[in-house]
PDB file of C-alpha atoms in Angstrom:
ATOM      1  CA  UNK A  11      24.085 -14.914   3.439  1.00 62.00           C
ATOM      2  CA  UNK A  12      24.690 -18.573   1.831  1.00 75.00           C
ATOM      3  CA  UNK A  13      22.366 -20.874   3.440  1.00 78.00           C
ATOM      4  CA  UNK A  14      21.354 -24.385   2.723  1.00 85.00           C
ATOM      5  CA  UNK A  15      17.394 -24.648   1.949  1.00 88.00           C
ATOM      6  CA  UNK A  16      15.593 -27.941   2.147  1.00 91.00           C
ATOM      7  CA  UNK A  17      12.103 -28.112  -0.051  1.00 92.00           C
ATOM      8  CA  UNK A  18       9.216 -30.217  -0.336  1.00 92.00           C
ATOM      9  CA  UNK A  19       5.642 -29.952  -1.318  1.00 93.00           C
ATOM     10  CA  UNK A  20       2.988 -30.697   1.397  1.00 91.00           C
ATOM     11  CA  UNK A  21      -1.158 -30.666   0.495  1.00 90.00           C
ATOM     12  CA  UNK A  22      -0.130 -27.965  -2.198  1.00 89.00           C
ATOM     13  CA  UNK A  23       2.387 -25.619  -0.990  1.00 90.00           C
ATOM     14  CA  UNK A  24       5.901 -25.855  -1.265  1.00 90.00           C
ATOM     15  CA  UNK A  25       7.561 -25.864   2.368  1.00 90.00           C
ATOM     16  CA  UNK A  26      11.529 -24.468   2.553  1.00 89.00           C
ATOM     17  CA  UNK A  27      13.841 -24.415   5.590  1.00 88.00           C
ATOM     18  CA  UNK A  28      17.373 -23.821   6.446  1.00 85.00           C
ATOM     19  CA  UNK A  29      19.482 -23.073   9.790  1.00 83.00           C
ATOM     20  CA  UNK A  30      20.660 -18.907   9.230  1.00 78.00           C
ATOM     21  CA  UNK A  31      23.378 -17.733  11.726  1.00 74.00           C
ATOM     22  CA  UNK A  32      23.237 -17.608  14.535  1.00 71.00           C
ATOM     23  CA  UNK A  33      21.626 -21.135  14.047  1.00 74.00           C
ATOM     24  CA  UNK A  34      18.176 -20.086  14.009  1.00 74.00           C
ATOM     25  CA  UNK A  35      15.708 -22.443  12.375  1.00 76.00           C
ATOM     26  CA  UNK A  36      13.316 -20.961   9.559  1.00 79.00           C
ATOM     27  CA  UNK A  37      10.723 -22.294   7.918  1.00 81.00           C
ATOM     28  CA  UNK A  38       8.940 -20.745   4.589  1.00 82.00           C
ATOM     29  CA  UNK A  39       5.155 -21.513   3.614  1.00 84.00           C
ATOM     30  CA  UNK A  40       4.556 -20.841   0.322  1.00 85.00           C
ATOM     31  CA  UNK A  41       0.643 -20.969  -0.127  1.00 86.00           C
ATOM     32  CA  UNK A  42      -0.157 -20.409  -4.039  1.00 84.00           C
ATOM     33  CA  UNK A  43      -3.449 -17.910  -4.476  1.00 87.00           C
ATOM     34  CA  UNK A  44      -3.022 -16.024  -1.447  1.00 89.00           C
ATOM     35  CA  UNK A  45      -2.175 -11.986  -2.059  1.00 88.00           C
ATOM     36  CA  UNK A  46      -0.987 -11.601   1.690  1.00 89.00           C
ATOM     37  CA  UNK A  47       2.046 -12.933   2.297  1.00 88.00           C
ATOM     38  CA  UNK A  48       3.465 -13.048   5.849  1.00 87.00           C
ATOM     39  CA  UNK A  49       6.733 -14.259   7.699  1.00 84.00           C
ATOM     40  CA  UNK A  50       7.326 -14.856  11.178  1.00 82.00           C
ATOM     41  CA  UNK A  51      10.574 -15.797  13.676  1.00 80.00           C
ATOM     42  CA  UNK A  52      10.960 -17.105  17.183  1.00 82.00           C
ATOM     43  CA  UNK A  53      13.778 -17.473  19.701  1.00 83.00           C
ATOM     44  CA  UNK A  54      13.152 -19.668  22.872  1.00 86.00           C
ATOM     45  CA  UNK A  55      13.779 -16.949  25.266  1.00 89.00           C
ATOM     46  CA  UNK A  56      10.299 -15.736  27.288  1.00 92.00           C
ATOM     47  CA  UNK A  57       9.157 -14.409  30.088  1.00 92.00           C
ATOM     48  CA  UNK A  58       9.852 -17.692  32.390  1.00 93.00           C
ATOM     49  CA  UNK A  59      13.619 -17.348  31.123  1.00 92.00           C
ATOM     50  CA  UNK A  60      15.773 -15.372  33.937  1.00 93.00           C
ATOM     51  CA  UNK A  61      18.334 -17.626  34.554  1.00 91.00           C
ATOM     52  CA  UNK A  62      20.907 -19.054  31.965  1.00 85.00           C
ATOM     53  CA  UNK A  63      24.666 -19.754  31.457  1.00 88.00           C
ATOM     54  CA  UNK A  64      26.236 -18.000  28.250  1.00 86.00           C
ATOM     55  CA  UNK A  65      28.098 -20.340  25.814  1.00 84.00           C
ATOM     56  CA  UNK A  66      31.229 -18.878  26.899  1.00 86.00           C
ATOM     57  CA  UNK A  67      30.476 -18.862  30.432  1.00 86.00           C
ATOM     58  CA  UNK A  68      30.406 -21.274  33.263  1.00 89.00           C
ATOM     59  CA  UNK A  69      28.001 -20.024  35.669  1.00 93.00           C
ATOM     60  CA  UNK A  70      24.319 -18.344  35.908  1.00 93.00           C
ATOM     61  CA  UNK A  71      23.399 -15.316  35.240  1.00 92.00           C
ATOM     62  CA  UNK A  72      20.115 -14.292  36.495  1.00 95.00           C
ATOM     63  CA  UNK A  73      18.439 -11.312  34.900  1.00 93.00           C
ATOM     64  CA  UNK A  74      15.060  -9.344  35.833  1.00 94.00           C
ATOM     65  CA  UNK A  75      11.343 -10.316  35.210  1.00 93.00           C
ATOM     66  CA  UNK A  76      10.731  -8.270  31.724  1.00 91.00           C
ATOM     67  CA  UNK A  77      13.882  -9.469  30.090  1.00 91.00           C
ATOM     68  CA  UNK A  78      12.748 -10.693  27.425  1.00 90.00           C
ATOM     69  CA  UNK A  79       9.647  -7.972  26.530  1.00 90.00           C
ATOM     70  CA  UNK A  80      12.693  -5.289  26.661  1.00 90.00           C
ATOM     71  CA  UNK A  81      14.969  -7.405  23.973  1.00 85.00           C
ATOM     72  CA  UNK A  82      12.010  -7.799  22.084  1.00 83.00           C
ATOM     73  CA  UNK A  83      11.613  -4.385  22.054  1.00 83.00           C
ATOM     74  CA  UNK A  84      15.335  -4.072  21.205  1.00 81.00           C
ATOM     75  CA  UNK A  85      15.208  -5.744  18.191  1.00 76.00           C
ATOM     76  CA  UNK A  86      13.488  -2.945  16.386  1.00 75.00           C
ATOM     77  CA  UNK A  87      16.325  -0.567  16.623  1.00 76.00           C
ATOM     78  CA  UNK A  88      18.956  -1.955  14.819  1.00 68.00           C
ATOM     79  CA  UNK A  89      22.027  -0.616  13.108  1.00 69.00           C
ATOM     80  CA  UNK A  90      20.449  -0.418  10.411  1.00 70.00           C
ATOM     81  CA  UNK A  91      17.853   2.362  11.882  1.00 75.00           C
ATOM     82  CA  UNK A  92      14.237   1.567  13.397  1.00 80.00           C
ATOM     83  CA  UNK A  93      12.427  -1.894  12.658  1.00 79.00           C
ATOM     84  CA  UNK A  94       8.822   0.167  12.285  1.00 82.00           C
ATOM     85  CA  UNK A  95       9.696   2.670  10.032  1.00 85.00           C
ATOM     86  CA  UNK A  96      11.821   0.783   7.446  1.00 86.00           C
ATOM     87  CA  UNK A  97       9.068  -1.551   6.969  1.00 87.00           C
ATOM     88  CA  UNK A  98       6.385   0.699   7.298  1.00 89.00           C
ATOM     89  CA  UNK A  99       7.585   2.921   4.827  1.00 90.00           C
ATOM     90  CA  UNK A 100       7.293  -0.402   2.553  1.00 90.00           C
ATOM     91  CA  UNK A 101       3.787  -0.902   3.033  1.00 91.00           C
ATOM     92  CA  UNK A 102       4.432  -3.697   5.865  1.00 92.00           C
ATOM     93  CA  UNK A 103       3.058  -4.479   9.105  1.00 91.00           C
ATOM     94  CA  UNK A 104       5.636  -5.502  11.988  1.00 88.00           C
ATOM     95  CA  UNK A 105       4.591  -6.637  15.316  1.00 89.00           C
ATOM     96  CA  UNK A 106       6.209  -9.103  18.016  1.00 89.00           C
ATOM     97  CA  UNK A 107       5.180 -10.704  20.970  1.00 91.00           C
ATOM     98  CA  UNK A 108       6.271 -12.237  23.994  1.00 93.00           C
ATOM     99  CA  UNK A 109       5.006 -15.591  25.675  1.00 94.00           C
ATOM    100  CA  UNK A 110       5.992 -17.257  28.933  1.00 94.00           C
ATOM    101  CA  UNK A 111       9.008 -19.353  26.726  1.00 93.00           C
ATOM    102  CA  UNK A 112       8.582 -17.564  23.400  1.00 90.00           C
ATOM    103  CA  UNK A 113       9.751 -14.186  21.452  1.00 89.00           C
ATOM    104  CA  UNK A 114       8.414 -14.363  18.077  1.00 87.00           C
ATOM    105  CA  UNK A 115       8.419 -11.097  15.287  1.00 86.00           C
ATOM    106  CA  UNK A 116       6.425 -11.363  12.655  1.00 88.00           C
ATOM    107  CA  UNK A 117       5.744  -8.944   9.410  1.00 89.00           C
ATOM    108  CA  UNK A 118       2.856  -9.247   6.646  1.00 91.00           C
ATOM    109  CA  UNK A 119       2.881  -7.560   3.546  1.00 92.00           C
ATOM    110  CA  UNK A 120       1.451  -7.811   0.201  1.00 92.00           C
ATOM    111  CA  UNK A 121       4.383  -6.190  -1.514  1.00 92.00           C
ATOM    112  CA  UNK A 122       7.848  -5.954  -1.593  1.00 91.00           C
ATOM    113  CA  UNK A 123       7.864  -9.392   0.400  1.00 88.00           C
ATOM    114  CA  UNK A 124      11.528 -10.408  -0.435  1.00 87.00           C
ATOM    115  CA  UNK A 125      12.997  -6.766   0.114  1.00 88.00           C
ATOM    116  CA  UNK A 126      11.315  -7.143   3.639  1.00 86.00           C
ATOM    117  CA  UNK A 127      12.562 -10.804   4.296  1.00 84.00           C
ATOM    118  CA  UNK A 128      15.966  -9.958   3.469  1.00 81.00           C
ATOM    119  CA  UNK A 129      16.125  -6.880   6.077  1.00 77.00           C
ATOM    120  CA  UNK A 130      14.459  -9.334   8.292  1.00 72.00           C
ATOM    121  CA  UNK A 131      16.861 -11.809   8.041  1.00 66.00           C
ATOM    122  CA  UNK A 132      19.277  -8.805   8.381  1.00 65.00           C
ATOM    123  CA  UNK A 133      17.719  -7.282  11.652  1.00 59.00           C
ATOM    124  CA  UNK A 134      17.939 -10.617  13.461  1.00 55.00           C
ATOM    125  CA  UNK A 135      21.606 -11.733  12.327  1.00 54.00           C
ATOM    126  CA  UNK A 136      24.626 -10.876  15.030  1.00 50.00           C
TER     127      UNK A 136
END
């Protein structure tokens, strides 16, 4: 995936971000001395979201309370097999939550960081 990355340094660590498809902003904190490293990801989509109108669409579609806590369950079984175990079997923690206008995943690792980001990256793109 070719993306454009923006850095700068900021009270000591270096601060990257880009736009990946599907036009999802992500930001990278690099914080020098730290063994644990950790990434996270958010969509605006939560709980209070049930009603919306698809980009190709012209009218509402209203879906059930939960939405949103089911997707983010979804996004652990990809094609690529099941979220928990890949990483896991890495040595990584994944988790995700869901707020009232947030679903964020997150993963923290103190090895094989960049093999993990990548399949992150790769879990979240259509």
């Amino acid at each position: 995936m070719n993306v454009s990355w923006n850095s700068f340094e900021l009270a000591g660590d270096r601060i990257s971000a880009c736009v990946i498809p599907p036009g999802l902003p992500l930001v990278v904190i690099e914080k020098r001395g730290f063994v644990k490293r950790f990434a996270a990801f958010g969509v605006r989509y939560g709980a209070f979201d049930r009603v919306f109108i698809p980009p190709e669409g012209n009218r509402q579609i209203v879906v059930p309370d939960g939405t949103a806590h089911f997707l983010e369950h979804c996004a652990f079984e990809g094609r690529r097999g099941n979220a928990l175990a890949i990483f896991s079997g890495r040595g990584a923690m994944v988790n995700a939550g869901t707020s009232h206008t947030f679903t964020f995943y997150y993963f923290t690792c103190t090895e094989r960081f960049d093999e993990n980001f990548k399949d992150c990256l790769l879990y979240t793109s259509p």
